[in-house]
Amino acid sequence: MVQTLDPKLTLLDKAAVLEALPEHPGIKALLAWNGDALVDAKLDRGEVTLTIAPNCIREACRVVRDAGYKAFQDMTAVDWLPSTPRFQLSYHICSHQYREVLRLRVMVDESEASVESITPVWAGANYYEREVFDLFGIRFEGHPNLRRIMMPDEWVGHPLRKDYPVEGYR
Amino acid sequence: MPDVGTPILDVPVAEGSRDQHMVLNMGPQHPSTHGVLRLVLEIDGEIVVRLYPEIGYLHTGIEKTCEAKFYQQVVPLTDRVDYLGPMANNLVYSLAVEKLLQLEIPPKAQWMRVLLAEMTRINSHLIWLGTHAMDIGALTVFLYTFREREEILRMFEMISGQRMMTSYIRIGGLALDPPLDFLPRVQAFLKTFPEKIDEYSNLLTGNPIFMNRLKGVGYLSGDDALALAVTGPVMRASGIDFDVRRDMPYSSYEKFQFNVPVSNVGDCWARYECRLQEMRESVKIVQQALDGMPEGPIKADAPKIILPDREQMKTQMEALIHHFKIVTEGFAVPAGEVYQSIESGHGQVGYYVVSDGTAKPWRVHMRYPSFADLQALETMCQGRLLADVVAAIGSIDIVLGEIDR
């Protein structure tokens, strides 16, 4: 079954999305596994965003992988300084079967900037998590090799944070 | 599941094998690492035990720079990421911002975009073929492929004024109408190009040295390809039949007929055959785009977002105001986040653009295929000969600009 999501439709709260997409394979699998892990949901510009509780992301990835979202695409962070929680982690997972890219989202605060690594689910998340660690300073528990990837090892600071200047000295 | 990134810099040699294994540094100045890739290899005689890519030598912080620019100023930055496929980068960024703005793009611009994206794919594959063959030791092919690439670059120069950093595809359409003799020139190129592919194939496909260097080398299974986020021709050569152009069409690709070459073998040879076949398919798509090129405008109708024509700007007050406003203040993009994937020459490119409702993007993240493919290099090379590493690097068509960004 191929999903057709209306690009003009915008649904911003969880209840409306669950009602509008009762057959969405990703949402269905997550609800069947643990309804509490799904904190929020959003449908915007034809893309589904599911907010997952921070301590459930590894299992949630395993659940959506087994539900047909097999191809891990991308993983990155967004710094929402000065709001709290400060960091948003976005996981983009492609389903060849449903021809859709699903976005899983985790919100983490600066004080406990640490999430479970999803490398046990997709080994390919390795470099992406290292990049987020390097450029945002978010730690990934259980990552096999959490080291800086772009910046030199002795670098101080995390360049993609919003309080890091674009040019000049800090 | 392979252990992808075990650090072998801190612990130079595997435990208990101190007397047999040797650590070899390859790059960043090594000619077959296509730029500034550095590999740290642990070898047992000539057999690769572990391989650790060390990247970041070309890190320029483009994602950070994007956050300080207006939306339209990011387009030239995207050229410099994957510098061998500029039009594809312009396209994916423009598509992402257009998705945020919910702009309708006129058909002529969409067809021109498809035409240019496919020309870019041919360009990118020609460089891959030339340099890959050169890495293996077949120097002649390089001269042949660069002959055709030169013609493509001249056409890019004709249409955009630049050979490589084109910035021709802009938010809302194209920069300019193509010159009148552009399309006939593309047609003339298409007439001769399939013969040229046969020529490369004659030089390489039956060549016993080339076959021995590629067949059975750099094997990657379909499951590993999915687990390691590998996309594009490398994934399709491992038997996974997925192409964004066909399965999640963008820019009216659904109106074009083409085949997606897939192979189940999964070695360097399969990747070679897939890419050669892809060039033939690209020729078909460009031909269809030429035959059915619609008439009409090349920019969407959105005067507050798209710069007016020079002529209008100099004669009409309103156009001048819009021009001034866009150049000095940019244009506000509604808040939201989008992820746009396209199929570039190397694989799936994805742009994640987050807007906070202002004229500058809050975050632009670029997903480029070489970054993910590099993780698969260890799986491809483990237990193989050191010389095969060079063949494997060539076969995943690595561009360091898109790895380090």
Coordinates of C-alpha atoms in Angstrom, one line a residue:
Chain A
M1 CA 0.0 0.0 0.0
V2 CA 1.4 3.4 -0.9
Q3 CA 0.4 6.3 1.3
T4 CA -0.9 9.4 -0.4
L5 CA -0.5 12.4 2.0
D6 CA -2.1 15.7 1.0
P7 CA 0.6 18.3 0.8
K8 CA -1.9 21.1 1.6
L9 CA -3.3 19.5 4.8
T10 CA -1.8 20.7 8.0
L11 CA -2.6 18.9 11.3
L12 CA -0.7 20.0 14.3
D13 CA -1.9 17.9 17.2
K14 CA -1.6 14.3 17.9
A15 CA -5.3 13.4 18.1
A16 CA -6.1 14.9 14.7
V17 CA -3.2 13.1 13.1
L18 CA -4.2 9.8 14.6
E19 CA -7.7 10.3 13.4
A20 CA -6.7 11.4 9.9
L21 CA -4.2 8.6 9.4
P22 CA -5.6 5.4 11.0
E23 CA -3.9 3.2 8.5
H24 CA -0.4 4.8 8.6
P25 CA 1.9 1.8 9.1
G26 CA 4.5 3.7 11.2
I27 CA 1.9 5.2 13.6
K28 CA 0.0 1.9 13.8
A29 CA 3.1 -0.1 14.8
L30 CA 4.2 2.5 17.3
L31 CA 0.7 2.6 18.9
A32 CA 0.6 -1.2 19.0
W33 CA 4.0 -1.3 20.8
N34 CA 3.7 1.5 23.3
G35 CA 1.2 4.4 23.0
D36 CA 2.9 6.4 25.7
A37 CA 6.2 6.6 23.7
L38 CA 4.4 8.6 21.0
V39 CA 4.3 12.0 22.6
D40 CA 3.1 14.1 19.7
A41 CA 2.4 13.9 16.0
K42 CA 2.3 16.4 13.1
L43 CA 1.3 16.3 9.5
D44 CA 2.7 19.2 7.6
R45 CA 3.4 19.7 3.9
G46 CA 2.8 16.0 3.2
E47 CA 5.3 14.9 5.8
V48 CA 4.6 13.0 9.0
T49 CA 6.6 13.9 12.1
L50 CA 6.3 11.7 15.2
T51 CA 7.7 13.0 18.5
I52 CA 9.1 10.1 20.6
A53 CA 9.9 10.1 24.3
P54 CA 13.8 10.5 24.6
N55 CA 14.3 7.2 26.4
C56 CA 12.3 5.2 23.8
I57 CA 14.0 6.2 20.6
R58 CA 16.1 3.1 20.0
E59 CA 13.1 0.8 20.5
A60 CA 10.9 3.1 18.5
C61 CA 13.4 2.9 15.6
R62 CA 13.4 -0.9 15.9
V63 CA 9.6 -0.9 15.8
V64 CA 9.3 1.3 12.7
R65 CA 12.1 -0.7 11.0
D66 CA 10.1 -3.9 11.5
A67 CA 7.0 -2.1 10.3
G68 CA 8.6 -1.5 6.8
Y69 CA 10.6 1.6 7.3
K70 CA 13.9 -0.2 6.6
A71 CA 16.1 2.4 5.0
F72 CA 17.7 4.8 7.5
Q73 CA 18.3 8.0 5.6
D74 CA 19.5 10.8 7.8
M75 CA 19.8 12.0 11.4
T76 CA 20.6 15.5 12.6
A77 CA 19.8 18.0 15.3
V78 CA 18.3 21.5 15.4
D79 CA 19.3 24.0 18.1
W80 CA 16.2 25.9 19.3
L81 CA 18.1 28.3 21.6
P82 CA 16.6 30.0 23.7
S83 CA 13.6 27.7 24.0
T84 CA 13.5 24.6 26.2
P85 CA 14.0 21.8 25.6
R86 CA 16.9 23.2 23.5
F87 CA 17.7 20.4 21.0
Q88 CA 15.6 18.6 18.5
L89 CA 16.9 15.4 17.0
S90 CA 15.4 14.5 13.7
Y91 CA 15.6 11.0 12.3
H92 CA 14.6 10.6 8.7
I93 CA 13.7 7.0 7.8
C94 CA 12.7 6.0 4.3
S95 CA 10.4 3.2 3.4
H96 CA 10.9 1.7 0.0
Q97 CA 7.7 -0.2 0.4
Y98 CA 5.4 2.7 1.3
R99 CA 7.4 5.3 -0.6
E100 CA 7.5 7.7 2.2
V101 CA 10.1 9.4 4.4
L102 CA 9.0 9.3 8.1
R103 CA 10.5 11.8 10.6
L104 CA 11.0 10.7 14.1
R105 CA 11.7 13.6 16.5
V106 CA 13.2 13.6 20.0
M107 CA 13.4 16.7 22.1
V108 CA 16.3 16.9 24.6
D109 CA 17.4 19.6 27.0
E110 CA 20.9 20.9 27.3
S111 CA 21.4 19.8 30.9
E112 CA 20.9 16.1 29.9
A113 CA 22.0 16.3 26.3
S114 CA 22.2 12.6 25.9
V115 CA 20.1 10.0 24.0
E116 CA 20.3 6.4 23.2
S117 CA 22.3 5.6 20.2
I118 CA 20.4 3.8 17.4
T119 CA 23.5 2.1 16.0
P120 CA 22.3 -1.3 17.2
V121 CA 19.3 -0.9 14.9
W122 CA 21.0 0.7 11.9
A123 CA 24.8 0.5 11.9
G124 CA 24.7 3.4 9.3
A125 CA 23.7 5.9 12.0
N126 CA 27.3 5.7 13.3
Y127 CA 28.7 8.7 11.3
Y128 CA 25.5 10.7 11.7
E129 CA 25.6 10.4 15.5
R130 CA 29.3 11.3 15.5
E131 CA 28.5 14.3 13.5
V132 CA 25.8 15.5 15.8
F133 CA 28.1 14.8 18.8
D134 CA 30.8 16.8 17.2
L135 CA 28.8 19.8 16.0
F136 CA 26.1 20.0 18.7
G137 CA 27.6 18.3 21.7
I138 CA 24.8 15.8 22.2
R139 CA 26.0 12.4 23.6
F140 CA 24.8 9.1 22.4
E141 CA 24.7 6.3 24.9
G142 CA 25.9 3.0 23.5
H143 CA 27.6 4.4 20.5
P144 CA 30.6 2.2 19.5
N145 CA 33.0 5.1 18.8
L146 CA 31.8 8.5 19.9
R147 CA 34.6 10.8 18.7
R148 CA 34.7 14.1 16.8
I149 CA 34.4 13.5 13.1
M150 CA 34.6 16.8 11.3
M151 CA 36.5 19.0 13.7
P152 CA 40.0 18.2 15.1
D153 CA 40.0 16.1 18.3
E154 CA 41.3 18.9 20.4
W155 CA 38.7 21.4 19.3
V156 CA 36.8 23.3 22.0
G157 CA 33.1 24.0 21.4
H158 CA 30.4 22.7 19.1
P159 CA 30.1 24.8 15.9
L160 CA 26.5 24.3 14.9
R161 CA 25.1 25.5 18.3
K162 CA 23.4 28.8 17.9
D163 CA 25.6 30.5 20.6
Y164 CA 28.7 29.7 18.5
P165 CA 29.4 32.6 16.1
V166 CA 29.4 32.2 12.4
E167 CA 32.7 34.2 11.9
G168 CA 35.4 35.7 14.0
Y169 CA 36.8 34.5 17.3
R170 CA 34.8 33.3 20.2
Chain B
M1 CA 26.5 -6.7 11.6
P2 CA 30.0 -5.3 11.0
D3 CA 31.7 -3.2 13.5
V4 CA 31.8 -0.1 11.4
G5 CA 34.1 2.4 13.2
T6 CA 36.4 0.8 15.7
P7 CA 39.1 3.3 16.6
I8 CA 42.4 2.1 15.4
L9 CA 44.2 5.4 15.9
D10 CA 44.4 5.2 19.7
V11 CA 45.0 1.5 19.8
P12 CA 47.1 1.1 16.7
V13 CA 47.2 -2.6 16.5
A14 CA 44.6 -5.2 17.4
E15 CA 45.0 -6.9 20.8
G16 CA 47.3 -10.0 20.7
S17 CA 48.6 -9.5 17.2
R18 CA 51.2 -6.9 17.9
D19 CA 53.9 -8.8 16.1
Q20 CA 52.0 -9.5 12.8
H21 CA 49.8 -6.5 12.0
M22 CA 51.0 -3.2 10.6
V23 CA 49.2 0.1 10.5
L24 CA 49.4 1.9 7.2
N25 CA 48.3 5.5 6.6
M26 CA 46.8 6.1 3.2
G27 CA 46.1 9.7 2.2
P28 CA 45.1 12.5 2.6
Q29 CA 47.4 13.2 -0.3
H30 CA 47.1 9.8 -2.0
P31 CA 46.0 10.3 -5.6
S32 CA 43.4 7.5 -5.6
T33 CA 41.5 8.8 -2.6
H34 CA 39.8 11.4 -4.8
G35 CA 40.6 14.5 -2.8
V36 CA 41.5 14.5 0.9
L37 CA 40.2 11.2 2.3
R38 CA 42.6 9.6 4.8
L39 CA 42.3 5.9 5.5
V40 CA 44.1 4.3 8.4
L41 CA 44.5 0.6 7.6
E42 CA 45.5 -2.2 9.8
I43 CA 47.0 -4.9 7.5
D44 CA 48.2 -8.4 8.0
G45 CA 50.7 -8.8 5.2
E46 CA 48.6 -7.6 2.3
I47 CA 45.2 -8.4 3.8
V48 CA 43.1 -5.6 5.3
V49 CA 42.1 -6.4 8.9
R50 CA 40.5 -3.1 9.8
L51 CA 39.9 0.1 8.0
Y52 CA 39.2 3.5 9.6
P53 CA 38.3 6.5 7.4
E54 CA 39.5 9.8 8.9
I55 CA 37.5 12.7 7.4
G56 CA 37.0 16.4 7.9
Y57 CA 39.9 17.8 6.0
L58 CA 37.5 19.6 3.7
H59 CA 35.1 20.7 6.4
T60 CA 34.0 24.2 5.6
G61 CA 31.0 24.6 7.8
I62 CA 28.6 25.2 4.9
E63 CA 25.6 24.2 7.1
K64 CA 26.6 26.9 9.6
T65 CA 27.1 29.5 6.8
C66 CA 23.6 28.8 5.5
E67 CA 22.1 29.9 8.7
A68 CA 23.6 33.4 8.3
K69 CA 22.4 33.8 4.7
F70 CA 19.1 34.7 3.1
Y71 CA 17.3 31.8 1.5
Q72 CA 18.3 32.8 -2.1
Q73 CA 21.9 33.3 -1.0
V74 CA 22.2 29.7 -0.1
V75 CA 21.9 28.5 -3.7
P76 CA 25.5 29.3 -4.6
L77 CA 26.7 27.5 -1.5
T78 CA 25.0 24.3 -2.5
D79 CA 27.1 24.2 -5.7
R80 CA 30.2 23.8 -3.6
V81 CA 29.1 20.8 -1.7
D82 CA 29.0 18.1 -4.4
Y83 CA 31.1 20.1 -6.8
L84 CA 30.7 17.4 -9.5
G85 CA 26.9 17.7 -9.7
P86 CA 26.0 21.4 -9.1
M87 CA 22.6 21.3 -10.8
A88 CA 21.4 18.4 -8.7
N89 CA 22.3 20.4 -5.5
N90 CA 20.6 23.5 -6.7
L91 CA 17.6 21.4 -7.6
V92 CA 17.2 19.7 -4.2
Y93 CA 17.6 22.9 -2.2
S94 CA 15.2 24.8 -4.4
L95 CA 12.7 21.9 -4.2
A96 CA 12.9 21.9 -0.4
V97 CA 12.4 25.7 -0.1
E98 CA 9.6 25.6 -2.6
K99 CA 8.0 22.8 -0.5
L100 CA 8.1 25.2 2.5
L101 CA 6.7 28.0 0.4
Q102 CA 4.2 25.7 -1.4
L103 CA 5.1 27.3 -4.7
E104 CA 3.8 25.9 -8.0
I105 CA 6.6 25.6 -10.6
P106 CA 5.7 26.1 -14.3
P107 CA 6.1 23.0 -16.5
K108 CA 8.9 24.4 -18.7
A109 CA 11.0 25.0 -15.6
Q110 CA 10.3 21.5 -14.3
W111 CA 11.3 19.9 -17.6
M112 CA 14.4 22.0 -17.9
R113 CA 15.3 20.9 -14.4
V114 CA 14.9 17.3 -15.3
L115 CA 17.0 17.8 -18.4
L116 CA 19.8 19.6 -16.4
A117 CA 19.7 17.0 -13.6
E118 CA 20.2 14.2 -16.1
M119 CA 23.0 16.1 -17.8
T120 CA 24.6 16.5 -14.4
R121 CA 24.2 12.8 -13.8
I122 CA 26.0 12.0 -17.0
N123 CA 28.7 14.5 -16.1
S124 CA 29.2 13.0 -12.6
H125 CA 29.2 9.4 -14.0
L126 CA 31.8 10.4 -16.7
I127 CA 34.2 11.7 -14.0
W128 CA 33.6 8.6 -12.0
L129 CA 34.3 6.3 -15.0
G130 CA 37.4 8.2 -15.9
T131 CA 38.9 8.4 -12.5
H132 CA 37.8 4.9 -11.4
A133 CA 39.5 3.4 -14.5
M134 CA 42.5 5.5 -13.9
D135 CA 42.8 4.2 -10.3
I136 CA 42.8 0.7 -11.7
G137 CA 45.5 1.6 -14.2
A138 CA 43.5 2.1 -17.4
L139 CA 44.6 5.7 -18.2
T140 CA 43.1 6.0 -21.6
V141 CA 39.5 6.1 -20.6
F142 CA 40.0 9.2 -18.5
L143 CA 41.0 11.2 -21.7
Y144 CA 37.9 9.9 -23.5
T145 CA 35.4 10.6 -20.7
F146 CA 36.8 14.1 -20.1
R147 CA 36.4 14.9 -23.8
E148 CA 32.6 14.4 -23.4
R149 CA 32.6 16.1 -20.0
E150 CA 34.1 19.1 -21.5
E151 CA 31.2 19.4 -23.9
I152 CA 28.8 19.2 -21.0
L153 CA 30.7 21.8 -19.1
R154 CA 30.6 24.1 -22.1
M155 CA 26.9 23.7 -22.3
F156 CA 26.6 24.5 -18.6
E157 CA 28.7 27.6 -19.3
M158 CA 26.4 28.5 -22.1
I159 CA 23.3 28.3 -20.0
S160 CA 24.5 29.7 -16.7
G161 CA 27.8 31.5 -17.4
Q162 CA 29.7 29.1 -15.2
R163 CA 31.3 25.7 -16.0
M164 CA 31.0 24.1 -12.5
M165 CA 29.4 26.4 -10.0
T166 CA 26.3 27.0 -12.0
S167 CA 23.6 28.2 -9.5
Y168 CA 21.3 28.0 -12.4
I169 CA 18.3 26.4 -10.7
R170 CA 16.9 28.9 -8.3
I171 CA 14.0 29.0 -5.8
G172 CA 10.9 29.3 -7.9
G173 CA 12.3 28.2 -11.3
L174 CA 15.4 29.0 -13.3
A175 CA 17.8 31.9 -13.4
L176 CA 17.2 32.8 -17.0
D177 CA 15.6 31.5 -20.2
P178 CA 18.0 29.1 -21.9
P179 CA 19.8 30.6 -24.9
L180 CA 18.1 29.8 -28.2
D181 CA 20.8 27.5 -29.5
F182 CA 21.1 25.6 -26.2
L183 CA 18.5 22.9 -26.9
P184 CA 19.9 22.1 -30.4
R185 CA 23.3 21.8 -28.9
V186 CA 22.0 19.3 -26.3
Q187 CA 20.4 17.4 -29.2
A188 CA 23.6 17.3 -31.1
F189 CA 25.4 15.9 -28.0
L190 CA 22.7 13.3 -27.5
K191 CA 23.1 12.1 -31.1
T192 CA 26.8 11.1 -30.6
F193 CA 26.9 10.3 -26.9
P194 CA 25.5 6.7 -27.0
E195 CA 28.3 5.8 -29.4
K196 CA 30.7 7.2 -26.9
I197 CA 29.3 5.0 -24.1
D198 CA 29.9 2.0 -26.4
E199 CA 33.4 3.3 -26.9
Y200 CA 34.1 3.3 -23.1
S201 CA 32.4 -0.1 -22.9
N202 CA 34.7 -1.4 -25.6
L203 CA 37.7 -0.2 -23.8
L204 CA 36.7 -1.6 -20.4
T205 CA 34.0 -4.3 -20.4
G206 CA 36.0 -6.9 -22.2
N207 CA 39.3 -5.9 -20.8
P208 CA 40.6 -8.8 -18.7
I209 CA 42.7 -6.7 -16.4
F210 CA 39.8 -4.4 -15.6
M211 CA 37.5 -7.4 -15.1
N212 CA 40.0 -9.1 -12.7
R213 CA 40.4 -6.0 -10.7
L214 CA 36.6 -5.5 -10.2
K215 CA 34.8 -8.9 -10.3
G216 CA 34.2 -10.2 -6.9
V217 CA 35.9 -7.2 -5.3
G218 CA 34.3 -4.9 -2.7
Y219 CA 31.2 -7.1 -2.1
L220 CA 28.3 -5.6 -0.2
S221 CA 25.1 -7.5 0.5
G222 CA 21.7 -5.9 0.1
D223 CA 21.0 -6.2 3.9
D224 CA 24.3 -4.5 4.7
A225 CA 23.5 -1.8 2.2
L226 CA 20.3 -1.0 3.9
A227 CA 21.8 -1.2 7.4
L228 CA 24.6 1.2 6.5
A229 CA 22.3 3.7 4.8
V230 CA 23.9 3.1 1.4
T231 CA 21.9 4.5 -1.5
G232 CA 22.1 5.1 -5.2
P233 CA 23.9 2.9 -7.7
V234 CA 25.9 1.2 -4.9
M235 CA 22.6 0.1 -3.3
R236 CA 21.0 -0.9 -6.6
A237 CA 24.1 -3.0 -7.5
S238 CA 23.4 -4.9 -4.3
G239 CA 20.0 -5.9 -5.5
I240 CA 17.8 -3.2 -3.8
D241 CA 15.4 -1.8 -6.4
F242 CA 14.7 1.7 -5.4
D243 CA 15.2 5.0 -7.2
V244 CA 13.8 8.3 -5.9
R245 CA 13.1 9.5 -9.4
R246 CA 10.8 6.5 -10.1
D247 CA 9.4 5.8 -6.6
M248 CA 9.0 9.2 -5.0
P249 CA 9.0 11.4 -8.1
Y250 CA 9.8 15.1 -7.9
S251 CA 9.9 17.8 -10.6
S252 CA 7.6 15.8 -12.9
Y253 CA 9.8 12.7 -13.2
E254 CA 6.6 10.7 -13.2
K255 CA 6.0 11.8 -16.8
F256 CA 9.3 10.3 -18.1
Q257 CA 9.8 6.6 -19.1
F258 CA 13.1 5.0 -18.0
N259 CA 14.4 1.8 -16.5
V260 CA 16.3 1.6 -13.2
P261 CA 19.3 -0.8 -13.6
V262 CA 19.6 -3.2 -10.8
S263 CA 22.0 -6.0 -10.2
N264 CA 22.1 -8.8 -7.6
V265 CA 25.9 -9.3 -7.6
G266 CA 26.9 -6.5 -5.3
D267 CA 30.6 -6.2 -6.3
C268 CA 32.5 -3.4 -8.0
W269 CA 31.8 -4.8 -11.4
A270 CA 28.0 -4.7 -10.8
R271 CA 28.4 -1.0 -9.8
Y272 CA 30.3 -0.4 -12.9
E273 CA 27.6 -2.0 -15.1
C274 CA 24.8 -0.2 -13.2
R275 CA 26.3 3.2 -13.7
L276 CA 27.1 2.6 -17.4
Q277 CA 23.5 1.6 -17.9
E278 CA 22.3 4.6 -16.0
M279 CA 24.1 6.9 -18.4
R280 CA 22.2 5.2 -21.3
E281 CA 18.9 5.8 -19.3
S282 CA 19.8 9.4 -18.7
V283 CA 20.2 9.9 -22.5
K284 CA 16.7 8.5 -22.9
I285 CA 15.3 11.0 -20.3
V286 CA 17.1 14.0 -21.8
Q287 CA 15.8 13.0 -25.2
Q288 CA 12.2 12.8 -23.8
A289 CA 12.7 16.2 -22.1
L290 CA 13.9 17.7 -25.4
D291 CA 11.0 16.2 -27.4
G292 CA 8.3 17.3 -25.0
M293 CA 9.7 20.6 -23.8
P294 CA 6.6 22.7 -23.0
E295 CA 6.4 26.4 -23.7
G296 CA 5.8 29.0 -21.1
P297 CA 7.4 30.9 -18.3
I298 CA 10.5 29.6 -16.5
K299 CA 9.7 31.1 -13.1
A300 CA 6.7 30.8 -10.8
D301 CA 4.4 33.7 -10.4
A302 CA 5.5 35.0 -7.1
P303 CA 6.8 38.6 -7.4
K304 CA 7.7 38.8 -3.7
I305 CA 10.0 35.8 -3.9
I306 CA 11.5 35.7 -7.3
L307 CA 13.6 38.5 -8.7
P308 CA 12.0 40.3 -11.6
D309 CA 13.5 40.4 -15.1
R310 CA 16.1 43.0 -15.6
E311 CA 14.0 44.6 -18.3
Q312 CA 11.0 44.9 -16.0
M313 CA 13.1 46.0 -13.1
K314 CA 14.4 49.0 -15.1
T315 CA 11.1 50.1 -16.5
Q316 CA 8.5 49.3 -13.8
M317 CA 8.3 50.9 -10.3
E318 CA 6.7 47.9 -8.7
A319 CA 9.3 45.5 -10.0
L320 CA 12.1 47.7 -8.8
I321 CA 10.6 47.8 -5.3
H322 CA 10.3 44.0 -5.3
H323 CA 13.9 43.7 -6.5
F324 CA 15.1 46.0 -3.8
K325 CA 13.2 44.3 -1.1
I326 CA 14.3 40.8 -2.1
V327 CA 18.0 41.7 -2.4
T328 CA 18.1 43.7 0.9
E329 CA 15.7 41.9 3.1
G330 CA 15.2 38.5 1.5
F331 CA 11.8 36.9 1.7
A332 CA 10.1 35.4 4.7
V333 CA 9.4 31.6 4.6
P334 CA 6.5 30.2 6.6
A335 CA 7.7 28.3 9.7
G336 CA 8.0 24.5 9.4
E337 CA 10.4 21.7 8.5
V338 CA 10.7 19.8 5.3
Y339 CA 12.9 17.0 4.0
Q340 CA 13.3 16.7 0.3
S341 CA 15.1 13.7 -1.4
I342 CA 16.4 13.5 -4.9
E343 CA 18.5 11.0 -6.8
S344 CA 21.8 12.6 -7.7
G345 CA 24.6 10.8 -9.6
H346 CA 26.0 9.3 -6.4
G347 CA 22.7 8.4 -4.7
Q348 CA 20.0 9.8 -2.5
V349 CA 20.6 13.5 -1.6
G350 CA 18.3 14.8 1.1
Y351 CA 18.0 18.4 2.3
Y352 CA 16.4 19.1 5.6
V353 CA 15.4 22.8 5.8
V354 CA 13.9 24.2 9.0
S355 CA 12.3 27.6 8.9
D356 CA 11.4 29.8 11.9
G357 CA 9.3 32.2 9.7
T358 CA 12.1 34.7 9.0
A359 CA 14.1 35.4 5.8
K360 CA 17.1 33.2 6.9
P361 CA 16.9 29.4 7.3
W362 CA 17.1 28.3 10.9
R363 CA 18.8 25.1 9.9
V364 CA 19.9 23.5 6.7
H365 CA 21.1 20.0 6.9
M366 CA 22.5 18.2 3.8
R367 CA 22.4 14.5 3.6
Y368 CA 24.8 13.3 1.0
P369 CA 25.3 9.8 -0.2
S370 CA 29.1 9.6 -0.1
F371 CA 29.1 10.2 3.7
A372 CA 27.0 7.1 4.3
D373 CA 28.7 5.1 1.6
L374 CA 32.0 5.7 3.3
Q375 CA 30.8 3.7 6.3
A376 CA 30.4 0.7 4.0
L377 CA 34.0 0.8 2.9
E378 CA 35.2 -1.3 5.8
T379 CA 32.6 -4.0 5.1
M380 CA 33.7 -4.0 1.5
C381 CA 37.4 -4.3 2.2
Q382 CA 37.7 -6.4 5.3
G383 CA 39.7 -9.6 4.6
R384 CA 40.6 -8.4 1.1
L385 CA 43.8 -7.3 -0.5
L386 CA 45.2 -3.8 0.1
A387 CA 45.1 -3.1 -3.7
D388 CA 41.3 -3.8 -3.7
V389 CA 40.7 -0.8 -1.3
V390 CA 41.5 1.5 -4.3
A391 CA 39.0 -0.3 -6.5
A392 CA 36.4 -0.2 -3.7
I393 CA 36.9 3.6 -3.1
G394 CA 36.5 4.2 -6.8
S395 CA 33.4 2.1 -7.1
I396 CA 31.5 4.0 -4.5
D397 CA 32.2 7.2 -6.4
I398 CA 33.4 9.3 -3.5
V399 CA 33.4 13.1 -3.5
L400 CA 35.0 14.5 -0.4
G401 CA 33.2 17.9 -0.8
E402 CA 29.9 16.2 0.0
I403 CA 31.3 14.1 2.9
D404 CA 32.8 17.0 4.8
R405 CA 30.5 19.8 3.7

